[in-house]
Coordinates of C-alpha atoms in Angstrom, one line a residue:
Chain A
X1 CA 0.0 0.0 0.0
X2 CA 1.0 3.6 -0.5
X3 CA -0.6 7.1 -0.1
X4 CA -1.5 10.0 -2.2
X5 CA -1.5 13.6 -1.0
X6 CA -4.2 15.0 -3.3
X7 CA -6.9 17.5 -3.9
X8 CA -10.4 15.9 -3.5
X9 CA -12.4 18.2 -5.8
X10 CA -10.3 17.4 -8.8
X11 CA -8.4 14.1 -7.7
X12 CA -5.1 16.2 -8.5
X13 CA -2.3 14.2 -6.9
X14 CA 0.5 16.3 -5.3
X15 CA 2.4 13.6 -3.9
X16 CA 2.9 9.9 -4.0
X17 CA 4.3 8.4 -0.7
X18 CA 5.3 5.1 0.5
X19 CA 4.3 5.8 4.2
X20 CA 1.2 7.6 5.7
X21 CA 3.0 10.3 7.7
X22 CA 4.9 11.8 4.9
X23 CA 1.7 12.0 2.7
X24 CA 0.0 13.5 5.8
X25 CA 3.0 16.1 6.3
X26 CA 2.8 17.2 2.8
X27 CA -1.1 17.7 2.9
X28 CA -0.8 19.7 6.1
X29 CA 1.9 21.8 4.9
X30 CA -0.3 22.9 1.9
X31 CA -3.2 23.5 4.3
X32 CA -1.0 25.7 6.2
X33 CA 0.2 27.6 3.2
X34 CA -3.4 27.9 2.2
X35 CA -5.9 27.3 4.9
X36 CA -8.9 27.9 2.7
X37 CA -7.8 24.5 1.0
X38 CA -7.6 22.5 4.2
X39 CA -10.8 20.7 3.4
X40 CA -9.8 20.0 0.0
X41 CA -6.4 18.7 0.4
X42 CA -5.8 15.5 2.2
X43 CA -4.6 11.9 1.9
X44 CA -5.8 8.7 0.7
X45 CA -4.2 5.1 1.0
X46 CA -4.2 3.5 -2.5
X47 CA -4.0 -0.1 -3.7
X48 CA -0.5 -0.4 -5.3
X49 CA -1.8 -3.0 -7.8
X50 CA -4.9 -1.3 -9.3
X51 CA -4.3 2.4 -8.0
X52 CA -7.9 2.6 -6.5
X53 CA -8.5 4.1 -3.0
X54 CA -8.3 1.7 -0.2
X55 CA -9.6 3.7 2.7
X56 CA -11.5 7.0 3.1
X57 CA -10.2 10.4 2.1
X58 CA -8.8 12.4 5.1
X59 CA -8.7 15.9 4.8
X60 CA -5.9 18.0 6.3
X61 CA -8.3 19.8 8.6
X62 CA -9.2 16.3 9.9
X63 CA -5.6 15.4 10.5
X64 CA -5.1 18.5 12.4
X65 CA -8.4 18.1 14.5
X66 CA -7.5 14.8 15.3
X67 CA -3.9 15.9 16.5
X68 CA -2.4 13.5 14.0
X69 CA 1.3 12.8 14.9
X70 CA 2.6 14.0 11.4
X71 CA 0.3 17.1 11.4
X72 CA 1.6 17.8 14.8
X73 CA 5.2 17.6 13.6
X74 CA 4.6 20.0 10.8
X75 CA 2.8 22.4 13.3
X76 CA 5.8 22.2 15.7
X77 CA 8.2 22.8 12.7
X78 CA 6.3 25.8 11.6
X79 CA 6.1 27.3 15.1
X80 CA 9.9 26.8 15.3
X81 CA 10.3 28.8 12.1
X82 CA 11.6 25.9 10.3
X83 CA 8.9 26.0 7.5
X84 CA 7.4 28.8 5.8
X85 CA 9.8 31.5 7.0
X86 CA 8.3 33.9 4.7
X87 CA 4.8 33.8 6.0
X88 CA 4.0 37.3 7.6
X89 CA 2.5 37.8 11.1
X90 CA -1.4 37.5 10.8
X91 CA -1.8 40.2 13.2
X92 CA -0.4 43.8 13.5
X93 CA -0.4 45.9 16.6
X94 CA -1.4 49.2 14.9
X95 CA -0.9 51.3 17.9
X96 CA 2.4 49.7 18.8
X97 CA 3.6 50.3 15.3
X98 CA 2.7 54.0 15.5
X99 CA 4.2 54.3 18.9
X100 CA 7.5 52.9 17.6
X101 CA 7.5 55.3 14.8
X102 CA 6.1 53.1 12.0
X103 CA 3.4 53.6 9.7
X104 CA 1.9 57.3 9.0
X105 CA 0.6 58.5 12.6
X106 CA -1.4 61.4 10.9
X107 CA -3.3 59.2 8.4
X108 CA -3.8 56.7 11.1
X109 CA -5.4 59.3 13.5
X110 CA -7.6 60.5 10.8
X111 CA -8.9 57.2 9.8
X112 CA -9.5 56.5 13.6
X113 CA -11.5 59.8 14.0
X114 CA -13.5 58.7 10.7
X115 CA -14.3 55.4 12.3
X116 CA -15.2 57.1 15.5
X117 CA -17.7 59.3 13.7
X118 CA -19.3 56.3 11.9
X119 CA -19.7 54.5 15.1
X120 CA -21.5 57.4 16.6
X121 CA -23.8 57.7 13.5
X122 CA -24.5 54.0 13.9
X123 CA -25.2 54.4 17.5
X124 CA -27.7 57.2 17.0
X125 CA -29.6 55.1 14.6
X126 CA -29.5 52.1 17.1
X127 CA -31.1 54.6 19.6
X128 CA -33.7 55.7 17.2
X129 CA -34.6 51.9 16.7
X130 CA -34.8 51.3 20.3
X131 CA -37.2 54.2 20.8
X132 CA -39.5 52.9 18.0
X133 CA -39.3 49.3 19.5
X134 CA -40.3 50.5 23.0
X135 CA -43.1 52.6 21.5
X136 CA -44.5 49.5 19.8
X137 CA -46.6 49.0 16.6
X138 CA -49.1 51.2 18.0
X139 CA -47.1 54.3 17.1
X140 CA -46.7 53.2 13.6
X141 CA -50.3 52.1 13.1
X142 CA -51.9 54.4 10.5
X143 CA -55.0 56.1 12.0
X144 CA -58.3 55.2 10.6
Chain B
X1 CA 15.6 -7.2 -18.4
X2 CA 15.8 -5.2 -21.7
X3 CA 18.4 -2.6 -22.6
X4 CA 15.5 0.0 -22.3
X5 CA 14.8 -1.1 -18.7
X6 CA 18.4 -0.7 -17.7
X7 CA 18.4 2.8 -18.9
X8 CA 15.1 3.8 -17.1
X9 CA 16.5 2.2 -14.1
X10 CA 19.6 4.4 -14.3
X11 CA 17.5 7.6 -14.3
X12 CA 17.3 9.5 -11.0
X13 CA 14.2 9.5 -8.8
X14 CA 11.6 12.1 -9.7
X15 CA 12.6 11.7 -13.5
X16 CA 9.4 12.7 -15.7
X17 CA 9.3 11.5 -19.2
X18 CA 6.8 13.5 -21.1
X19 CA 5.3 12.2 -24.4
X20 CA 3.6 14.1 -27.0
X21 CA -0.2 13.7 -26.7
X22 CA -1.4 11.1 -29.2
X23 CA -5.2 10.9 -29.0
X24 CA -5.4 8.3 -26.3
X25 CA -8.4 8.5 -24.0
X26 CA -7.7 9.6 -20.2
X27 CA -10.2 10.5 -17.4
X28 CA -10.5 13.9 -15.7
X29 CA -12.6 14.0 -12.2
X30 CA -14.8 17.2 -12.7
X31 CA -15.6 19.5 -9.9
X32 CA -19.3 19.8 -10.9
X33 CA -21.4 17.7 -13.1
X34 CA -20.7 19.5 -16.5
X35 CA -17.3 20.0 -17.9
X36 CA -15.8 23.3 -17.9
X37 CA -12.6 24.7 -19.0
X38 CA -11.9 25.5 -15.3
X39 CA -11.8 21.6 -14.8
X40 CA -8.5 21.6 -16.8
X41 CA -6.3 23.8 -14.9
X42 CA -3.4 22.5 -12.8
X43 CA -2.3 23.3 -9.4
X44 CA -0.3 26.2 -10.8
X45 CA -3.0 27.8 -12.8
X46 CA -5.4 27.4 -9.9
X47 CA -3.3 29.4 -7.5
X48 CA -2.7 26.4 -5.4
X49 CA 0.3 26.5 -3.0
X50 CA 3.6 25.4 -4.2
X51 CA 5.5 23.7 -1.3
X52 CA 9.0 22.9 -3.1
X53 CA 10.5 20.7 -0.5
X54 CA 7.4 18.2 -1.4
X55 CA 6.7 18.7 -4.9
X56 CA 8.5 19.2 -8.3
X57 CA 7.5 22.5 -10.4
X58 CA 7.0 20.2 -13.5
X59 CA 4.2 18.3 -11.4
X60 CA 2.9 21.6 -9.9
X61 CA 2.2 22.8 -13.5
X62 CA 0.4 19.7 -14.8
X63 CA -3.0 18.2 -13.8
X64 CA -3.9 14.7 -12.9
X65 CA -5.8 12.4 -15.2
X66 CA -6.3 8.5 -14.9
X67 CA -6.3 5.8 -17.6
X68 CA -9.7 4.4 -16.0
X69 CA -12.9 6.2 -15.4
X70 CA -13.8 4.3 -12.4
X71 CA -10.3 5.1 -10.8
X72 CA -10.7 8.8 -11.6
X73 CA -14.2 8.9 -10.1
X74 CA -13.3 6.9 -7.0
X75 CA -9.9 8.5 -6.0
X76 CA -11.4 11.6 -4.1
X77 CA -14.3 9.4 -2.6
X78 CA -17.0 12.0 -2.9
X79 CA -20.3 11.0 -4.5
X80 CA -22.0 11.5 -7.0
X81 CA -18.6 11.8 -8.9
X82 CA -18.6 13.1 -12.5
X83 CA -15.7 12.1 -14.8
X84 CA -14.9 13.4 -18.4
X85 CA -13.2 11.1 -20.9
X86 CA -10.8 13.3 -22.6
X87 CA -9.0 12.5 -26.0
X88 CA -5.6 14.1 -25.8
X89 CA -5.5 16.4 -28.8
X90 CA -2.7 15.5 -31.1
X91 CA -0.8 18.6 -32.7
X92 CA -1.8 21.0 -30.0
X93 CA 1.4 20.9 -28.0
X94 CA -0.2 18.8 -25.2
X95 CA 2.1 16.4 -23.4
X96 CA 1.6 13.6 -20.9
X97 CA 3.8 11.3 -18.5
X98 CA 3.0 8.3 -16.5
X99 CA 3.6 9.6 -12.9
X100 CA 2.7 8.7 -9.4
X101 CA 0.6 5.4 -8.8
X102 CA -1.1 3.0 -11.2
X103 CA -3.2 4.6 -13.6
X104 CA -2.1 8.2 -12.9
X105 CA -0.9 10.6 -15.5
X106 CA 0.3 14.0 -15.5
X107 CA -0.8 16.1 -18.4
X108 CA 0.3 19.5 -19.6
X109 CA -1.8 21.6 -22.1
X110 CA -4.1 24.6 -22.5
X111 CA -7.3 24.2 -20.7
X112 CA -9.1 25.2 -23.8
X113 CA -7.4 22.2 -25.8
X114 CA -8.1 19.7 -23.1
X115 CA -11.8 20.9 -22.7
X116 CA -12.1 20.6 -26.4
X117 CA -11.0 16.9 -26.1
X118 CA -13.9 15.8 -23.9
X119 CA -15.7 13.1 -25.7
X120 CA -18.0 11.5 -23.0
X121 CA -19.2 12.0 -19.5
X122 CA -19.7 9.6 -16.7
X123 CA -21.4 9.7 -13.2
X124 CA -20.6 7.5 -10.4
X125 CA -23.2 7.1 -7.7
X126 CA -23.0 5.8 -4.1
X127 CA -23.9 3.3 -2.8
X128 CA -24.1 1.3 -6.0
X129 CA -20.9 2.3 -7.4
X130 CA -22.2 1.8 -10.8
X131 CA -20.5 3.9 -13.4
X132 CA -23.0 5.3 -15.8
X133 CA -22.5 7.1 -19.1
X134 CA -24.5 10.3 -19.1
X135 CA -23.3 12.3 -22.1

């Protein structure tokens, strides 16, 4: 028996492996690089004689959810910076960047002011809706 | 063992021998129930990630077809599965190579040419696992 790492939707094979662990590592690496593909990329065991699937398709997301040993290896390596060194940080502390002299403080302040103004406008609309709700349908019923 | 076998045995792992398309039938799993040009894009054209330590660029640019309709339908294990029979067009610059496991081939070609090569459509239903020609 051997294993494919592949995309389920198109049956595109991305790797043919002698063992499950290396197929799982490949699928999980792809899922980490493109999380939106984590349900589509996965592994399947194949019959080396006929090429057909022996077991069920296992998505990379399932490998991660099950804390599969090979998947956890990839996660550990990724956290250690061994893989995907070019992946940027997913979150940016904007205030820290501005405080550190990065970015453009003036434009950031202007955008924050615009955002606060928009929030204030939404709160005003929300208050109007609350008033209407408290008054009930009677207040909106046309007089006859 | 023939002389040709000996030569092939000497090639390094990962060697891909691409052959010009010759009109032979191969089978492609479809995303939906009807064939579309989008079905004939490889990983690179789809923007799927390339992880170089795992995959050769030549494989990333190709797409998977199989020499058996049932194999193409069952490999992803999702039903109903739709499979297109494709006659690889001669003279269109398409190439193919035997790669990966039994029945699996990698194809290189323009999606338009491969789409134009579709000659039949099959559906595989679960739980009967009966392969039916539908077009």
